[in-house]
Short mmCIF file of C-alpha atoms and ligand atoms in Angstrom, two decimals:
data_model
loop_
_atom_site.label_atom_id
_atom_site.label_comp_id
_atom_site.label_asym_id
_atom_site.label_seq_id
_atom_site.Cartn_x
_atom_site.Cartn_y
_atom_site.Cartn_z
CA MET E 18 -56.84 -7.39 -60.91
CA ARG E 19 -59.55 -8.37 -63.44
CA ILE E 20 -59.53 -11.99 -64.56
CA LEU E 21 -61.56 -13.48 -67.38
CA VAL E 22 -62.17 -17.18 -66.69
CA VAL E 23 -62.97 -19.34 -69.71
CA ASN E 24 -64.34 -22.87 -69.47
CA CYS E 25 -65.31 -24.47 -72.74
CA GLY E 26 -66.73 -27.77 -73.91
CA SER E 27 -66.98 -29.21 -77.39
CA SER E 28 -70.08 -27.10 -78.19
CA SER E 29 -70.24 -24.59 -75.34
CA LEU E 30 -68.25 -21.73 -73.84
CA LYS E 31 -68.76 -20.49 -70.29
CA TYR E 32 -67.06 -17.34 -69.01
CA GLN E 33 -66.88 -15.19 -65.93
CA LEU E 34 -65.18 -11.85 -65.41
CA LEU E 35 -64.00 -11.38 -61.83
CA ASP E 36 -62.63 -8.38 -60.03
CA MET E 37 -60.17 -10.12 -57.71
CA ASP E 38 -59.93 -7.11 -55.39
CA GLY E 39 -62.86 -8.39 -53.34
CA GLU E 40 -63.39 -11.51 -55.51
CA ARG E 41 -66.50 -10.01 -57.11
CA ILE E 42 -68.20 -11.37 -60.24
CA MET E 43 -68.57 -8.51 -62.74
CA ALA E 44 -70.16 -10.52 -65.54
CA SER E 45 -70.81 -14.07 -66.60
CA GLY E 46 -72.20 -15.88 -69.59
CA LEU E 47 -72.76 -19.09 -71.48
CA MET E 48 -72.64 -19.71 -75.21
CA GLU E 49 -74.34 -22.97 -76.14
CA ARG E 50 -74.82 -25.06 -79.29
CA ILE E 51 -71.72 -23.68 -80.97
CA GLY E 52 -71.52 -25.03 -84.53
CA GLU E 53 -75.24 -25.82 -84.68
CA PRO E 54 -77.70 -23.93 -86.93
CA ILE E 55 -79.10 -21.97 -83.97
CA GLY E 56 -76.96 -21.22 -80.93
CA ARG E 57 -77.94 -19.64 -77.64
CA VAL E 58 -76.30 -16.75 -75.80
CA SER E 59 -76.90 -15.94 -72.12
CA HIS E 60 -75.06 -13.05 -70.50
CA ARG E 61 -75.31 -11.21 -67.22
CA THR E 62 -73.52 -8.10 -66.05
CA GLN E 63 -73.77 -7.55 -62.33
CA THR E 64 -72.83 -5.19 -59.55
CA ALA E 65 -72.15 -6.04 -55.91
CA SER E 66 -75.87 -5.49 -55.20
CA GLY E 67 -77.25 -7.87 -57.89
CA PRO E 68 -77.82 -8.26 -61.64
CA ILE E 69 -78.10 -5.06 -63.59
CA HIS E 70 -78.37 -6.46 -67.08
CA GLN E 71 -79.34 -9.89 -68.30
CA VAL E 72 -79.92 -11.14 -71.85
CA THR E 73 -80.70 -14.47 -73.46
CA PHE E 74 -81.07 -14.74 -77.22
CA GLU E 75 -80.47 -17.04 -80.16
CA ARG E 76 -77.47 -16.52 -82.43
CA THR E 77 -75.67 -18.72 -84.88
CA MET E 78 -72.05 -19.23 -83.80
CA THR E 79 -70.28 -21.23 -86.47
CA ASN E 80 -67.28 -22.00 -84.25
CA HIS E 81 -65.60 -21.19 -80.91
CA ARG E 82 -63.99 -18.08 -82.43
CA ALA E 83 -67.45 -16.64 -83.16
CA ALA E 84 -68.60 -17.58 -79.64
CA PHE E 85 -65.55 -15.94 -78.03
CA ARG E 86 -66.08 -12.78 -80.07
CA GLU E 87 -69.71 -12.72 -78.95
CA ALA E 88 -68.61 -13.04 -75.31
CA ILE E 89 -66.23 -10.09 -75.73
CA ARG E 90 -68.98 -8.11 -77.46
CA GLN E 91 -71.26 -8.68 -74.45
CA LEU E 92 -68.53 -7.89 -71.92
CA THR E 93 -67.68 -4.59 -73.65
CA ALA E 94 -71.12 -3.47 -74.94
CA SER E 95 -71.27 0.29 -74.48
CA ALA E 96 -74.44 0.59 -72.35
CA THR E 97 -74.51 -2.78 -70.61
CA GLY E 98 -70.98 -4.21 -70.63
CA ALA E 99 -68.85 -4.64 -67.51
CA ILE E 100 -65.74 -3.08 -69.07
CA ALA E 101 -64.99 -0.53 -71.77
CA GLY E 102 -62.59 -2.76 -73.67
CA PRO E 103 -60.49 -5.93 -73.48
CA GLU E 104 -57.49 -3.87 -72.32
CA GLU E 105 -59.23 -3.75 -68.91
CA ILE E 106 -58.71 -7.52 -68.56
CA ASP E 107 -55.45 -8.27 -66.73
CA ALA E 108 -55.27 -12.01 -67.45
CA VAL E 109 -57.30 -14.89 -68.87
CA GLY E 110 -57.56 -18.15 -66.92
CA HIS E 111 -58.48 -21.20 -68.98
CA ARG E 112 -59.80 -24.45 -67.54
CA VAL E 113 -58.13 -27.37 -69.30
CA VAL E 114 -59.55 -30.80 -68.53
CA HIS E 115 -56.47 -32.99 -68.93
CA GLY E 116 -52.92 -31.96 -68.09
CA GLY E 117 -51.46 -35.46 -68.52
CA GLU E 118 -48.12 -36.17 -66.83
CA ALA E 119 -46.69 -32.80 -67.75
CA PHE E 120 -48.78 -30.31 -65.79
CA ARG E 121 -48.84 -30.28 -62.01
CA GLU E 122 -49.45 -26.57 -61.50
CA PRO E 123 -51.33 -23.70 -63.16
CA THR E 124 -49.05 -22.51 -65.94
CA LEU E 125 -48.47 -19.38 -68.03
CA VAL E 126 -49.17 -20.15 -71.69
CA ASP E 127 -46.31 -20.01 -74.17
CA PRO E 128 -45.66 -21.97 -77.38
CA ALA E 129 -43.99 -24.86 -75.48
CA VAL E 130 -46.99 -25.14 -73.16
CA LEU E 131 -49.34 -25.22 -76.14
CA ASP E 132 -47.26 -28.03 -77.67
CA ALA E 133 -47.41 -29.99 -74.42
CA ILE E 134 -51.22 -29.57 -74.20
CA GLU E 135 -51.47 -30.75 -77.80
CA LYS E 136 -49.68 -33.94 -76.76
CA THR E 137 -52.36 -34.65 -74.13
CA ILE E 138 -55.15 -34.74 -76.75
CA PRO E 139 -55.13 -38.56 -77.13
CA LEU E 140 -55.83 -38.78 -73.37
CA ALA E 141 -58.85 -36.43 -73.56
CA PRO E 142 -60.04 -36.34 -77.18
CA LEU E 143 -63.50 -35.07 -76.22
CA HIS E 144 -62.31 -32.11 -74.14
CA ASN E 145 -58.77 -30.89 -74.75
CA PRO E 146 -59.12 -29.95 -78.45
CA ALA E 147 -61.85 -27.38 -77.66
CA ASN E 148 -59.80 -26.06 -74.69
CA LEU E 149 -56.75 -25.67 -76.89
CA MET E 150 -58.69 -24.00 -79.68
CA VAL E 151 -60.05 -21.32 -77.33
CA ILE E 152 -56.61 -20.63 -75.82
CA ASN E 153 -55.30 -20.06 -79.34
CA ILE E 154 -58.20 -17.77 -80.20
CA ALA E 155 -57.69 -15.75 -76.98
CA ARG E 156 -53.96 -15.42 -77.71
CA GLU E 157 -54.69 -14.25 -81.22
CA LEU E 158 -57.32 -11.70 -80.12
CA PHE E 159 -55.35 -10.45 -77.08
CA PRO E 160 -51.66 -11.11 -77.66
CA TYR E 161 -50.81 -8.60 -74.90
CA ILE E 162 -52.87 -10.30 -72.12
CA PRO E 163 -51.23 -13.15 -70.12
CA GLN E 164 -53.07 -16.46 -70.49
CA VAL E 165 -52.92 -19.07 -67.74
CA VAL E 166 -54.01 -22.70 -67.99
CA VAL E 167 -55.51 -24.40 -64.92
CA PHE E 168 -55.86 -28.17 -65.16
CA ASP E 169 -58.61 -30.34 -63.72
CA THR E 170 -56.07 -33.14 -63.21
CA ALA E 171 -53.31 -31.10 -61.51
CA PHE E 172 -54.58 -31.40 -57.91
CA HIS E 173 -54.29 -35.19 -58.12
CA HIS E 174 -50.57 -35.27 -58.93
CA THR E 175 -49.86 -36.03 -55.30
CA ILE E 176 -51.60 -39.43 -55.55
CA PRO E 177 -48.89 -41.97 -54.63
CA PRO E 178 -47.80 -44.64 -57.14
CA HIS E 179 -49.67 -47.50 -55.44
CA ALA E 180 -52.99 -45.67 -55.97
CA ARG E 181 -52.00 -44.15 -59.30
CA HIS E 182 -51.22 -47.19 -61.40
CA TYR E 183 -53.35 -49.87 -63.04
CA ALA E 184 -52.25 -53.48 -62.93
CA LEU E 185 -51.61 -53.61 -66.67
CA PRO E 186 -48.44 -54.27 -68.67
CA TRP E 187 -46.02 -51.56 -67.55
CA SER E 188 -45.31 -50.47 -71.13
CA TYR E 189 -48.89 -49.14 -71.40
CA TYR E 190 -47.99 -46.61 -68.74
CA GLU E 191 -44.55 -45.80 -70.14
CA GLU E 192 -45.55 -45.62 -73.79
CA LEU E 193 -49.20 -44.59 -73.71
CA GLY E 194 -49.56 -42.75 -70.39
CA VAL E 195 -52.15 -45.22 -69.04
CA ARG E 196 -52.57 -44.42 -65.31
CA ARG E 197 -55.05 -42.75 -62.97
CA TYR E 198 -55.05 -38.97 -63.40
CA GLY E 199 -58.29 -38.00 -61.64
CA PHE E 200 -60.57 -35.05 -62.46
CA HIS E 201 -62.68 -32.33 -60.79
CA GLY E 202 -59.39 -31.28 -59.18
CA ILE E 203 -60.27 -27.57 -59.36
CA SER E 204 -63.48 -28.25 -57.42
CA HIS E 205 -61.91 -30.66 -54.89
CA ARG E 206 -59.15 -28.11 -54.20
CA TYR E 207 -61.63 -25.24 -53.80
CA VAL E 208 -63.87 -27.06 -51.31
CA ALA E 209 -60.85 -28.43 -49.42
CA ARG E 210 -59.62 -24.89 -48.83
CA GLU E 211 -63.09 -23.77 -47.75
CA ALA E 212 -63.40 -26.78 -45.42
CA ALA E 213 -60.06 -25.99 -43.77
CA ARG E 214 -61.29 -22.45 -43.20
CA ARG E 215 -64.47 -23.72 -41.55
CA LEU E 216 -62.51 -26.17 -39.41
CA ASP E 217 -60.19 -23.31 -38.50
CA LEU E 218 -57.15 -25.40 -39.41
CA PRO E 219 -54.36 -24.84 -41.93
CA LEU E 220 -55.08 -26.66 -45.22
CA LYS E 221 -51.76 -28.48 -44.85
CA SER E 222 -53.00 -30.26 -41.74
CA VAL E 223 -56.52 -31.37 -42.72
CA ASN E 224 -57.65 -34.83 -43.78
CA LEU E 225 -60.84 -34.74 -45.85
CA ILE E 226 -63.09 -36.78 -48.07
CA THR E 227 -64.62 -34.51 -50.71
CA ALA E 228 -67.62 -35.71 -52.72
CA HIS E 229 -68.24 -33.78 -55.93
CA LEU E 230 -71.67 -35.14 -56.89
CA GLY E 231 -72.97 -33.50 -60.06
CA ASN E 232 -73.82 -34.82 -63.49
CA GLY E 233 -70.21 -35.99 -63.44
CA ALA E 234 -69.22 -37.25 -60.00
CA SER E 235 -66.05 -38.12 -58.12
CA ILE E 236 -64.79 -38.57 -54.56
CA CYS E 237 -61.35 -37.57 -53.38
CA ALA E 238 -59.28 -38.58 -50.34
CA ILE E 239 -57.20 -35.66 -49.09
CA ARG E 240 -54.36 -36.09 -46.59
CA ASP E 241 -52.64 -32.99 -45.18
CA GLY E 242 -54.39 -30.89 -47.84
CA ALA E 243 -53.17 -33.01 -50.80
CA SER E 244 -55.07 -35.51 -52.94
CA VAL E 245 -53.97 -39.09 -52.19
CA ASP E 246 -56.69 -40.98 -54.05
CA THR E 247 -59.70 -40.28 -56.23
CA SER E 248 -62.46 -42.30 -57.84
CA MET E 249 -61.99 -41.12 -61.44
CA GLY E 250 -59.19 -42.67 -63.41
CA MET E 251 -57.34 -42.16 -66.67
CA THR E 252 -60.65 -40.80 -67.99
CA PRO E 253 -63.73 -39.41 -66.23
CA LEU E 254 -65.52 -42.74 -66.84
CA GLN E 255 -64.23 -44.52 -63.72
CA GLY E 256 -65.64 -44.52 -60.21
CA LEU E 257 -69.08 -43.36 -59.10
CA ILE E 258 -72.33 -43.89 -60.96
CA MET E 259 -72.98 -40.64 -62.85
CA GLY E 260 -75.80 -39.08 -64.88
CA THR E 261 -74.98 -41.03 -68.03
CA ARG E 262 -71.67 -42.78 -67.16
CA ALA E 263 -71.48 -46.20 -65.58
CA GLY E 264 -68.43 -45.65 -63.38
CA ASP E 265 -66.70 -48.81 -62.12
CA LEU E 266 -67.34 -51.89 -64.25
CA ASP E 267 -65.92 -55.33 -64.71
CA PRO E 268 -63.85 -54.72 -67.88
CA GLY E 269 -65.00 -58.15 -69.04
CA VAL E 270 -68.52 -56.70 -69.44
CA MET E 271 -67.30 -54.42 -72.21
CA MET E 272 -65.72 -57.25 -74.19
CA TYR E 273 -68.86 -59.37 -73.71
CA ILE E 274 -71.21 -56.59 -74.92
CA ALA E 275 -68.97 -55.69 -77.85
CA ARG E 276 -68.88 -59.31 -79.02
CA ARG E 277 -72.56 -60.07 -78.44
CA LEU E 278 -73.82 -56.87 -80.09
CA ASN E 279 -71.04 -56.58 -82.64
CA MET E 280 -70.14 -53.09 -81.45
CA SER E 281 -67.23 -50.94 -82.51
CA VAL E 282 -65.02 -49.18 -79.95
CA ASP E 283 -66.76 -45.90 -80.83
CA GLN E 284 -70.21 -47.41 -80.27
CA LEU E 285 -69.07 -48.84 -76.95
CA GLU E 286 -67.72 -45.46 -75.90
CA GLU E 287 -71.02 -43.80 -76.82
CA VAL E 288 -72.87 -46.27 -74.55
CA LEU E 289 -70.42 -45.81 -71.67
CA GLN E 290 -70.40 -42.00 -71.96
CA ASN E 291 -74.00 -41.18 -72.77
CA GLU E 292 -76.35 -44.12 -72.24
CA SER E 293 -75.25 -45.62 -68.94
CA GLY E 294 -75.21 -44.46 -65.30
CA LEU E 295 -78.50 -43.28 -63.79
CA LYS E 296 -79.95 -42.94 -67.29
CA GLY E 297 -79.05 -46.50 -68.12
CA ILE E 298 -80.67 -47.84 -64.95
CA CYS E 299 -83.95 -45.89 -64.95
CA GLY E 300 -84.09 -43.80 -68.14
CA MET E 301 -83.55 -40.47 -66.33
CA ASN E 302 -80.32 -38.67 -65.55
CA ASP E 303 -81.51 -35.66 -63.58
CA MET E 304 -81.55 -36.47 -59.87
CA ARG E 305 -84.61 -34.28 -59.30
CA ASP E 306 -86.67 -36.35 -61.76
CA ILE E 307 -85.36 -39.58 -60.29
CA GLN E 308 -86.28 -38.55 -56.74
CA LYS E 309 -89.81 -37.63 -57.85
CA ALA E 310 -90.22 -40.89 -59.76
CA ALA E 311 -88.95 -42.93 -56.80
CA GLU E 312 -91.40 -41.18 -54.47
CA SER E 313 -94.26 -42.10 -56.78
CA GLY E 314 -93.29 -45.76 -56.75
CA ASN E 315 -91.00 -46.16 -59.79
CA GLU E 316 -88.88 -49.15 -58.72
CA ARG E 317 -86.10 -48.61 -61.23
CA ALA E 318 -85.72 -45.00 -60.02
CA ARG E 319 -85.52 -46.32 -56.42
CA LEU E 320 -82.88 -48.83 -57.50
CA ALA E 321 -80.88 -46.07 -59.27
CA LEU E 322 -80.85 -44.03 -56.04
CA ASP E 323 -79.81 -47.05 -53.96
CA MET E 324 -77.04 -47.94 -56.41
CA PHE E 325 -75.78 -44.34 -56.54
CA ALA E 326 -75.59 -44.09 -52.74
CA HIS E 327 -74.10 -47.58 -52.37
CA ARG E 328 -71.22 -46.67 -54.70
CA CYS E 329 -70.64 -43.39 -52.82
CA ARG E 330 -70.56 -45.21 -49.45
CA HIS E 331 -68.15 -47.74 -50.90
CA TYR E 332 -65.63 -44.99 -51.70
CA ILE E 333 -66.25 -42.99 -48.52
CA GLY E 334 -65.60 -46.11 -46.43
CA ALA E 335 -62.50 -47.07 -48.40
CA TYR E 336 -61.05 -43.56 -48.18
CA ALA E 337 -61.82 -43.26 -44.46
CA PHE E 338 -59.83 -46.47 -43.95
CA GLU E 339 -57.03 -45.27 -46.21
CA LEU E 340 -56.77 -41.89 -44.43
CA GLY E 341 -57.02 -43.28 -40.90
CA ARG E 342 -58.11 -39.92 -39.51
CA VAL E 343 -60.82 -37.91 -41.27
CA ASP E 344 -61.63 -34.38 -40.13
CA ALA E 345 -64.59 -33.82 -42.43
CA LEU E 346 -66.67 -35.17 -45.29
CA ILE E 347 -67.65 -32.49 -47.81
CA PHE E 348 -70.57 -32.60 -50.25
CA THR E 349 -70.52 -30.33 -53.29
CA ALA E 350 -71.87 -29.84 -56.88
CA GLY E 351 -75.50 -30.08 -58.10
CA ILE E 352 -76.53 -33.23 -56.22
CA GLY E 353 -74.16 -32.86 -53.26
CA GLU E 354 -75.29 -29.29 -52.60
CA ASN E 355 -79.02 -29.79 -53.11
CA ASP E 356 -80.12 -33.34 -52.39
CA ALA E 357 -80.58 -34.05 -48.67
CA HIS E 358 -81.87 -37.59 -49.39
CA ILE E 359 -78.73 -38.55 -51.26
CA ARG E 360 -76.49 -37.01 -48.58
CA ALA E 361 -78.33 -38.99 -45.90
CA ALA E 362 -78.13 -42.18 -47.95
CA CYS E 363 -74.39 -41.66 -48.59
CA CYS E 364 -73.77 -41.33 -44.85
CA GLY E 365 -76.03 -44.22 -43.84
CA GLY E 366 -74.14 -46.84 -41.86
CA LEU E 367 -71.08 -44.64 -41.32
CA ALA E 368 -71.70 -44.20 -37.57
CA PRO E 369 -69.07 -46.87 -36.71
CA LEU E 370 -66.55 -44.72 -38.61
CA GLY E 371 -67.48 -41.74 -36.44
CA LEU E 372 -69.81 -39.90 -38.82
CA GLU E 373 -73.36 -39.03 -37.83
CA LEU E 374 -75.60 -36.60 -39.68
CA ASP E 375 -78.01 -34.24 -37.99
CA PRO E 376 -81.21 -34.83 -40.02
CA PHE E 377 -82.52 -31.31 -39.37
CA LYS E 378 -79.28 -29.57 -40.33
CA ASN E 379 -79.09 -31.82 -43.39
CA GLN E 380 -82.45 -30.43 -44.57
CA ALA E 381 -81.23 -26.82 -44.36
CA PRO E 382 -77.41 -26.65 -44.36
CA GLU E 383 -77.48 -22.97 -45.30
CA ASP E 384 -78.92 -22.20 -41.85
CA HIS E 385 -75.91 -23.85 -40.16
CA HIS E 386 -72.97 -22.46 -42.18
CA GLY E 387 -73.10 -25.64 -44.22
CA GLU E 388 -72.55 -28.01 -41.33
CA ILE E 389 -74.78 -31.10 -41.42
CA SER E 390 -73.10 -33.41 -38.88
CA ALA E 391 -74.58 -34.09 -35.46
CA ALA E 392 -73.11 -32.29 -32.43
CA GLY E 393 -71.17 -35.32 -31.19
CA SER E 394 -69.98 -36.57 -34.57
CA ARG E 395 -66.21 -37.18 -34.55
CA ILE E 396 -66.07 -36.60 -38.32
CA LYS E 397 -67.73 -33.34 -39.35
CA ALA E 398 -69.83 -33.12 -42.51
CA TYR E 399 -70.39 -29.98 -44.54
CA VAL E 400 -72.19 -28.87 -47.67
CA ILE E 401 -69.87 -26.43 -49.44
CA PRO E 402 -70.98 -24.96 -52.78
CA THR E 403 -68.18 -25.34 -55.28
CA ASN E 404 -66.85 -22.37 -57.24
CA GLU E 405 -64.52 -23.56 -59.97
CA GLU E 406 -64.40 -20.16 -61.68
CA LEU E 407 -63.18 -18.45 -58.51
CA GLU E 408 -60.57 -21.18 -57.97
CA ILE E 409 -59.31 -20.73 -61.56
CA ALA E 410 -59.20 -16.96 -61.08
CA ARG E 411 -57.28 -17.34 -57.78
CA GLN E 412 -54.74 -19.64 -59.40
CA THR E 413 -54.44 -17.29 -62.38
CA VAL E 414 -53.72 -14.37 -60.04
CA LYS E 415 -51.03 -16.45 -58.32
CA VAL E 416 -49.28 -17.23 -61.61
CA VAL E 417 -49.55 -13.68 -62.97
CA GLY E 418 -48.53 -12.22 -59.58
CA SER E 419 -45.38 -14.33 -59.55
CA LEU E 420 -44.28 -12.80 -62.89
CA GLY E 421 -43.21 -9.69 -60.97
P1 AMP V 25 -73.67 -30.17 -61.84
O1 AMP V 25 -73.06 -31.12 -62.82
O2 AMP V 25 -72.86 -29.91 -60.64
O3 AMP V 25 -74.22 -28.91 -62.49
O4 AMP V 25 -74.97 -30.93 -61.27
C1 AMP V 25 -76.05 -31.20 -62.14
C2 AMP V 25 -76.96 -32.21 -61.48
O5 AMP V 25 -77.33 -31.80 -60.15
C3 AMP V 25 -78.29 -32.32 -62.21
O6 AMP V 25 -78.21 -33.24 -63.25
C4 AMP V 25 -79.20 -32.78 -61.14
O7 AMP V 25 -79.19 -34.19 -61.15
C5 AMP V 25 -78.59 -32.34 -59.85
N1 AMP V 25 -79.39 -31.34 -59.13
C6 AMP V 25 -79.43 -30.02 -59.32
N2 AMP V 25 -80.31 -29.44 -58.46
C7 AMP V 25 -80.81 -30.43 -57.69
C8 AMP V 25 -81.74 -30.50 -56.62
N3 AMP V 25 -82.35 -29.40 -56.16
N4 AMP V 25 -81.99 -31.71 -56.08
C9 AMP V 25 -81.39 -32.81 -56.55
N5 AMP V 25 -80.50 -32.82 -57.55
C10 AMP V 25 -80.22 -31.66 -58.12
#
């Protein structure tokens, strides 16, 4: 079965074509700066033995429709495409950021589903409109191909009420949907399954703490294979310190800043989304730059690293206590997969909980099947590269397979 996975942002569109007999990537690409005067197209067609064709060029793409058409053009180009035509695609799997209360599972798209996604837009105004637009374009271009939506919030629907709700007037939940939803669910689910495989245990019996540390970052507590708590909230602004997002804050700070600087809600949101987090602390949001700056004596960069790790430890400790028994701690995403210093700092002081890193394994996890914990550590620790596209494709296959 050939699955086209589509993951789009407000000005970008990422895609991957997978042959699910063997879970092989046939082609992948990224369209950037959609709607800007000059956009950028990157595409790669590959075989099992490596890339066979790779292009990067500039092209104006006035909207997501133009970007999607360009992706199809690349996928089906006569000499270099992975397939002869769109009829060779069996299903399209779309990542949708927010599924609200309605969506707990990957779902086959029909008009009622589209209506329900439309209703979630107020909860995710920056993400869901672009997701919805591309689903509509795909339906229009390929009315005969099943489309499946896979939600980043769905994995967290098992979070129990005491961890799900905010202590606000109850009507805000009932009337406005204000509650914790959690994000990065596709990634947390993928690495949880991989971790269970490495532990040689059924997913349904593992307790894990999964740390997705990328430009966006969240930690998830998993009991018996199901999410029971996560650091992100109603929006992806809550929880860990991120590249440009502050994470947890005293809500009083926001009122204070807004009053003192006479800021509108939109201006405040811009600061919280794009000017805070690591960037707010030290002016840089790429962990590689921050590490280099800290090594050369930049004190604010050092502080940013210490604050980032402190917040991670705070959640790891809380979730270890909440779970009672933890089989493994998993690091994933750009920082989690690549930054041994941050991993070590996140695990510092966790020996009383039963977690000890092996400093040598932590420097080269790939040489140890991803394991970075010391031989006697009661809680194992692993680095597991995430693969959201593969998880979306797997879930799409499950939905399409169940159609009979
Ligand atoms: P992601 O959002 O998962 O793509 O992660 C992106 C972030 O990962 C970047 O902003 C970097 O901060 C971080 N990153 C990527 N590679 C490395 C690396 N080799 N060392 C440290 N951080 C890295």
